[in-house]
Short mmCIF file of C-alpha atoms in Angstrom, two decimals:
data_model
loop_
_atom_site.label_atom_id
_atom_site.label_comp_id
_atom_site.label_asym_id
_atom_site.label_seq_id
_atom_site.Cartn_x
_atom_site.Cartn_y
_atom_site.Cartn_z
CA MET C 149 -0.05 -0.08 -0.02
CA THR C 150 1.48 3.61 -1.01
CA ALA C 151 1.73 6.33 1.35
CA SER C 152 -1.07 7.91 -0.33
CA SER C 153 -3.54 5.34 -0.34
CA LEU C 154 -2.62 5.03 3.26
CA GLY C 155 -3.50 8.46 3.93
CA GLN C 156 -6.53 8.31 2.13
CA SER C 157 -7.66 5.25 3.89
CA SER C 158 -6.81 7.01 7.25
CA ARG C 159 -9.11 10.03 6.51
CA ARG C 160 -11.99 7.77 5.79
CA LEU C 161 -11.51 6.16 9.16
CA THR C 162 -10.85 8.97 11.27
CA PRO C 163 -13.84 10.41 12.71
CA GLY C 164 -14.69 14.02 11.34
CA ALA C 165 -12.62 13.47 8.26
CA GLY C 166 -13.76 14.85 5.01
CA PRO C 167 -16.73 16.92 4.23
CA PHE C 168 -19.79 16.96 5.82
CA ALA C 169 -22.24 14.31 4.36
CA PRO C 170 -25.36 16.36 2.79
CA ASN C 171 -27.55 13.22 3.16
CA HIS C 172 -27.90 10.18 5.29
CA PRO C 173 -30.14 7.05 4.95
CA TRP C 174 -31.73 8.05 8.48
CA ASP C 175 -32.47 11.77 7.74
CA ARG C 176 -35.73 10.96 6.36
CA ASN C 177 -36.86 9.41 9.39
CA PHE C 178 -35.19 11.82 11.79
CA PHE C 179 -36.73 14.96 10.47
CA LEU C 180 -40.30 13.41 10.37
CA LEU C 181 -39.71 12.28 14.06
CA TYR C 182 -38.69 16.16 15.00
CA VAL C 183 -42.02 17.30 13.06
CA GLY C 184 -43.87 14.65 15.39
CA LEU C 185 -42.15 15.99 18.51
CA ALA C 186 -42.89 19.58 17.79
CA TRP C 187 -46.67 18.80 17.05
CA PHE C 188 -46.59 16.78 20.37
CA GLY C 189 -45.16 19.76 22.55
CA ILE C 190 -47.56 22.14 21.07
CA LEU C 191 -50.76 20.00 21.75
CA MET C 192 -49.79 18.70 25.07
CA GLY C 193 -49.18 22.41 26.02
CA PHE C 194 -52.33 24.27 24.36
CA ILE C 195 -55.11 21.77 24.46
CA PRO C 196 -55.53 21.15 28.10
CA ASP C 197 -55.11 24.91 28.60
CA ILE C 198 -57.80 25.73 26.18
CA ALA C 199 -59.99 23.05 27.64
CA HIS C 200 -59.63 24.43 30.87
CA HIS C 201 -60.20 28.18 29.75
CA VAL C 202 -63.70 26.90 27.92
CA ALA C 203 -64.68 24.68 30.92
CA SER C 204 -64.01 27.61 33.43
CA HIS C 205 -66.30 30.03 31.28
CA ALA C 206 -63.23 32.55 31.51
CA ARG C 207 -63.37 35.53 29.51
CA PRO C 208 -62.73 34.82 25.87
CA PHE C 209 -59.46 35.43 24.42
CA PRO C 210 -58.69 38.50 22.43
CA LEU C 211 -59.34 38.13 18.56
CA ILE C 212 -55.76 38.73 18.18
CA VAL C 213 -54.85 35.58 20.10
CA HIS C 214 -57.05 33.37 17.54
CA PHE C 215 -55.11 35.11 14.46
CA HIS C 216 -51.80 34.48 16.48
CA ALA C 217 -52.75 30.53 16.79
CA ALA C 218 -53.93 30.43 13.22
CA VAL C 219 -51.01 31.87 11.94
CA PHE C 220 -48.31 29.98 14.22
CA MET C 221 -50.25 26.60 13.79
CA GLY C 222 -50.27 27.43 9.91
CA TRP C 223 -46.39 27.52 10.03
CA LEU C 224 -46.05 24.25 11.65
CA ALA C 225 -48.42 22.60 9.01
CA LEU C 226 -46.77 24.08 6.13
CA PHE C 227 -43.23 22.83 7.87
CA SER C 228 -44.84 19.56 8.15
CA VAL C 229 -45.64 19.45 4.50
CA GLN C 230 -42.20 20.65 3.32
CA VAL C 231 -40.58 17.86 5.12
CA LEU C 232 -42.93 15.42 3.47
CA LEU C 233 -42.33 16.94 0.24
CA ILE C 234 -38.59 16.30 0.34
CA ARG C 235 -39.43 12.88 1.87
CA THR C 236 -41.33 12.20 -1.31
CA LYS C 237 -38.46 14.11 -3.76
CA ARG C 238 -41.03 16.80 -4.75
CA TRP C 239 -38.33 19.56 -4.42
CA GLU C 240 -39.92 21.87 -6.89
CA ILE C 241 -42.96 22.19 -4.94
CA HIS C 242 -40.92 22.40 -1.78
CA ARG C 243 -39.20 25.47 -3.30
CA LYS C 244 -42.46 27.10 -4.46
CA LEU C 245 -43.84 26.41 -1.12
CA GLY C 246 -40.93 27.80 0.72
CA PHE C 247 -41.68 31.63 -1.06
CA ALA C 248 -45.23 31.16 0.54
CA MET C 249 -43.61 30.49 3.95
CA LEU C 250 -41.62 33.33 3.80
CA GLY C 251 -45.06 35.39 3.88
CA VAL C 252 -46.00 33.60 6.80
CA ALA C 253 -42.89 34.23 8.68
CA ALA C 254 -43.32 37.77 8.17
CA VAL C 255 -46.97 38.14 9.42
CA MET C 256 -45.47 35.83 12.47
CA THR C 257 -42.84 38.43 13.22
CA VAL C 258 -45.37 41.10 13.64
CA LEU C 259 -48.40 39.40 15.14
CA GLY C 260 -45.92 37.20 17.78
CA PRO C 261 -44.75 40.53 19.70
CA ALA C 262 -48.40 42.13 19.17
CA THR C 263 -50.06 39.51 20.69
CA ALA C 264 -48.03 39.14 23.51
CA LEU C 265 -48.66 42.77 24.43
CA ILE C 266 -52.50 42.53 24.10
CA ALA C 267 -52.34 39.22 26.10
CA ASP C 268 -50.24 40.54 28.61
CA HIS C 269 -52.51 43.62 29.08
CA GLY C 270 -55.42 41.74 29.86
CA LYS C 271 -53.46 40.15 32.64
CA ILE C 272 -53.06 43.53 34.37
CA GLY C 273 -53.86 43.35 38.24
CA THR C 274 -54.50 39.58 38.12
CA PRO C 275 -52.09 36.83 39.63
CA ASP C 276 -51.07 36.03 36.33
CA ALA C 277 -49.47 39.21 35.44
CA ASP C 278 -45.73 39.16 34.93
CA PRO C 279 -44.38 41.96 32.97
CA ALA C 280 -40.88 41.03 32.71
CA PHE C 281 -41.93 37.78 30.83
CA LEU C 282 -42.00 39.93 27.83
CA SER C 283 -38.22 39.24 27.71
CA ILE C 284 -39.09 35.51 26.66
CA GLN C 285 -42.02 36.39 24.52
CA PHE C 286 -40.07 39.18 22.35
CA THR C 287 -36.82 37.31 22.26
CA ASP C 288 -38.51 34.08 21.05
CA ILE C 289 -39.52 35.57 17.56
CA MET C 290 -35.74 37.25 17.40
CA ALA C 291 -34.22 33.64 17.78
CA PHE C 292 -36.69 32.34 15.05
CA VAL C 293 -36.19 35.60 12.62
CA GLY C 294 -32.57 34.92 13.00
CA LEU C 295 -32.42 31.53 12.40
CA LEU C 296 -34.98 31.59 9.38
CA GLY C 297 -33.27 34.41 8.07
CA ALA C 298 -29.88 32.56 7.89
CA ALA C 299 -31.60 29.63 6.45
CA VAL C 300 -33.05 31.70 3.74
CA ILE C 301 -29.74 33.07 2.76
CA PHE C 302 -28.38 29.28 2.61
CA ARG C 303 -31.39 28.00 0.83
CA ASN C 304 -29.44 26.49 -1.71
CA THR C 305 -27.16 24.37 0.62
CA ALA C 306 -29.34 22.02 1.83
CA PRO C 307 -27.39 20.68 4.87
CA VAL C 308 -27.29 24.31 6.17
CA HIS C 309 -30.83 25.19 5.04
CA LYS C 310 -32.82 22.31 6.62
CA ARG C 311 -30.77 22.30 10.03
CA LEU C 312 -31.69 25.94 10.31
CA VAL C 313 -35.26 25.80 9.61
CA LEU C 314 -35.38 22.80 11.87
CA MET C 315 -34.13 24.69 14.90
CA ALA C 316 -36.11 27.98 14.09
CA THR C 317 -39.15 25.68 14.04
CA ILE C 318 -38.12 23.88 17.27
CA TYR C 319 -37.37 27.33 18.93
CA ILE C 320 -40.79 28.38 18.70
CA THR C 321 -42.37 25.27 20.23
CA ASP C 322 -41.16 26.46 23.77
CA ALA C 323 -44.54 28.13 24.57
CA GLY C 324 -46.16 24.53 24.27
CA PHE C 325 -43.58 22.70 26.20
CA ALA C 326 -43.52 25.57 28.83
CA ARG C 327 -47.17 25.23 29.38
CA TRP C 328 -46.70 21.18 29.82
CA LEU C 329 -43.76 20.94 31.44
CA GLY C 330 -42.42 24.47 32.68
CA GLY C 331 -44.33 24.69 35.85
CA PRO C 332 -43.16 21.25 37.52
CA ILE C 333 -39.66 22.24 36.24
CA GLY C 334 -39.60 25.66 37.79
CA SER C 335 -41.09 24.49 40.95
CA ALA C 336 -38.78 21.60 41.54
CA LEU C 337 -35.59 24.18 40.90
CA GLY C 338 -36.93 27.23 42.82
CA HIS C 339 -36.59 30.79 41.74
CA SER C 340 -33.21 31.52 40.10
CA HIS C 341 -31.69 32.46 36.87
CA PHE C 342 -31.32 28.66 36.09
CA SER C 343 -34.63 27.42 37.13
CA MET C 344 -36.47 30.16 34.77
CA TRP C 345 -34.24 28.93 31.75
CA ALA C 346 -35.18 25.38 32.30
CA ALA C 347 -38.89 25.92 32.75
CA ALA C 348 -38.91 28.23 29.54
CA TYR C 349 -36.36 26.44 27.35
CA SER C 350 -35.07 23.19 28.70
CA CYS C 351 -37.26 21.12 26.55
CA THR C 352 -36.52 22.80 23.25
CA ALA C 353 -33.22 23.24 24.12
CA THR C 354 -32.91 19.33 24.46
CA LEU C 355 -34.59 18.68 21.08
CA ILE C 356 -32.07 21.39 19.10
CA LEU C 357 -28.92 19.60 21.23
CA GLY C 358 -30.39 16.38 19.58
CA ILE C 359 -29.87 17.61 16.41
CA GLY C 360 -26.20 17.92 16.98
CA LEU C 361 -25.88 14.38 18.84
CA TYR C 362 -27.80 13.07 15.53
CA ASP C 363 -25.17 14.67 13.23
CA LEU C 364 -22.38 13.12 15.64
CA ILE C 365 -23.69 9.84 15.19
CA THR C 366 -24.56 9.73 11.51
CA ARG C 367 -21.70 12.16 10.51
CA LYS C 368 -18.79 12.12 13.28
CA ARG C 369 -18.78 15.88 13.20
CA LEU C 370 -21.34 18.97 13.80
CA HIS C 371 -22.04 21.14 11.05
CA PRO C 372 -20.38 24.92 11.46
CA ALA C 373 -23.98 26.14 10.78
CA TYR C 374 -25.36 24.02 13.51
CA LEU C 375 -22.62 25.43 15.93
CA VAL C 376 -23.47 29.09 14.77
CA GLY C 377 -26.99 28.53 15.20
CA LEU C 378 -26.37 27.00 18.51
CA ALA C 379 -24.25 29.97 19.37
CA TRP C 380 -27.27 32.41 18.47
CA VAL C 381 -29.73 30.32 20.57
CA ALA C 382 -27.79 30.31 23.60
CA ALA C 383 -26.89 34.34 22.72
CA VAL C 384 -30.80 35.10 22.62
CA GLN C 385 -31.83 32.74 25.69
CA PHE C 386 -29.00 34.27 27.92
CA THR C 387 -30.49 37.67 27.04
CA ALA C 388 -34.01 36.84 27.66
CA ILE C 389 -33.29 35.51 31.22
CA SER C 390 -30.95 38.08 32.03
CA LEU C 391 -33.77 40.71 30.85
CA TYR C 392 -36.24 39.05 33.14
CA PHE C 393 -34.37 39.49 36.14
CA THR C 394 -33.60 42.93 35.30
CA PRO C 395 -35.87 45.26 37.31
CA ALA C 396 -35.36 48.19 34.67
CA TRP C 397 -36.59 45.78 32.19
CA GLY C 398 -39.46 44.79 34.31
CA LYS C 399 -40.71 48.61 34.57
CA LEU C 400 -39.89 49.09 30.56
CA ALA C 401 -42.08 45.59 29.83
CA ALA C 402 -45.08 47.13 32.19
CA SER C 403 -45.12 50.63 30.61
CA TRP C 404 -45.43 48.71 27.20
CA ILE C 405 -48.37 46.44 28.21
CA ALA C 406 -50.23 49.34 29.84
CA ALA C 407 -50.10 51.28 26.59
CA ALA C 408 -51.21 48.25 24.38
#
């Protein structure tokens, strides 16, 4: 065996050597699994909440909340369709539908913060009032826009595009997971920066880290785009939690909510 061929064999056997494989036989089921987990988190978080709201004859949700739910669920439905289109190799339809999803994302960017302000305004003077929580609500859409914007820029580079879109979608399922598991997690850990992070983000953070674990198993390496996306997620979450515990932010958020 020549030195050249030995070097090539070594590179093939070394974990992390060579380019990041754009596809793997397991990808089809992995992305479909994540679609299912996203739906599971949202439905488990919101259906009991809605059922309780109706059963208790509570005051109807503001109209904007219904629009918000329809648009965000619409995004998740379109994302699910996109995964199925790739699974069935209907790439041209996938590309066309992607442009429509940009319109939905633009609406979400405005509707998300607006809904947070109006919904929080209705809680003024009640035990549920928590103006500082606006930091979580506002930064959710910031994280989503950052990840999705990068995914659009790299739409012609499939390994980058699909990981960033998946991360963006998983990020905004935090409201569902937190409604379902956030309370027990927060109660178990007490009142601290970490417990607030765990209650709000631990479920979605676990799923996002799962993407990296999957790549380590199937590619023996992490994609640079995933690492950048992970850094963005960490920075946004750190900002959100830091603001939540900052008194000046609480006062500012309260003034915005009062004016909504």
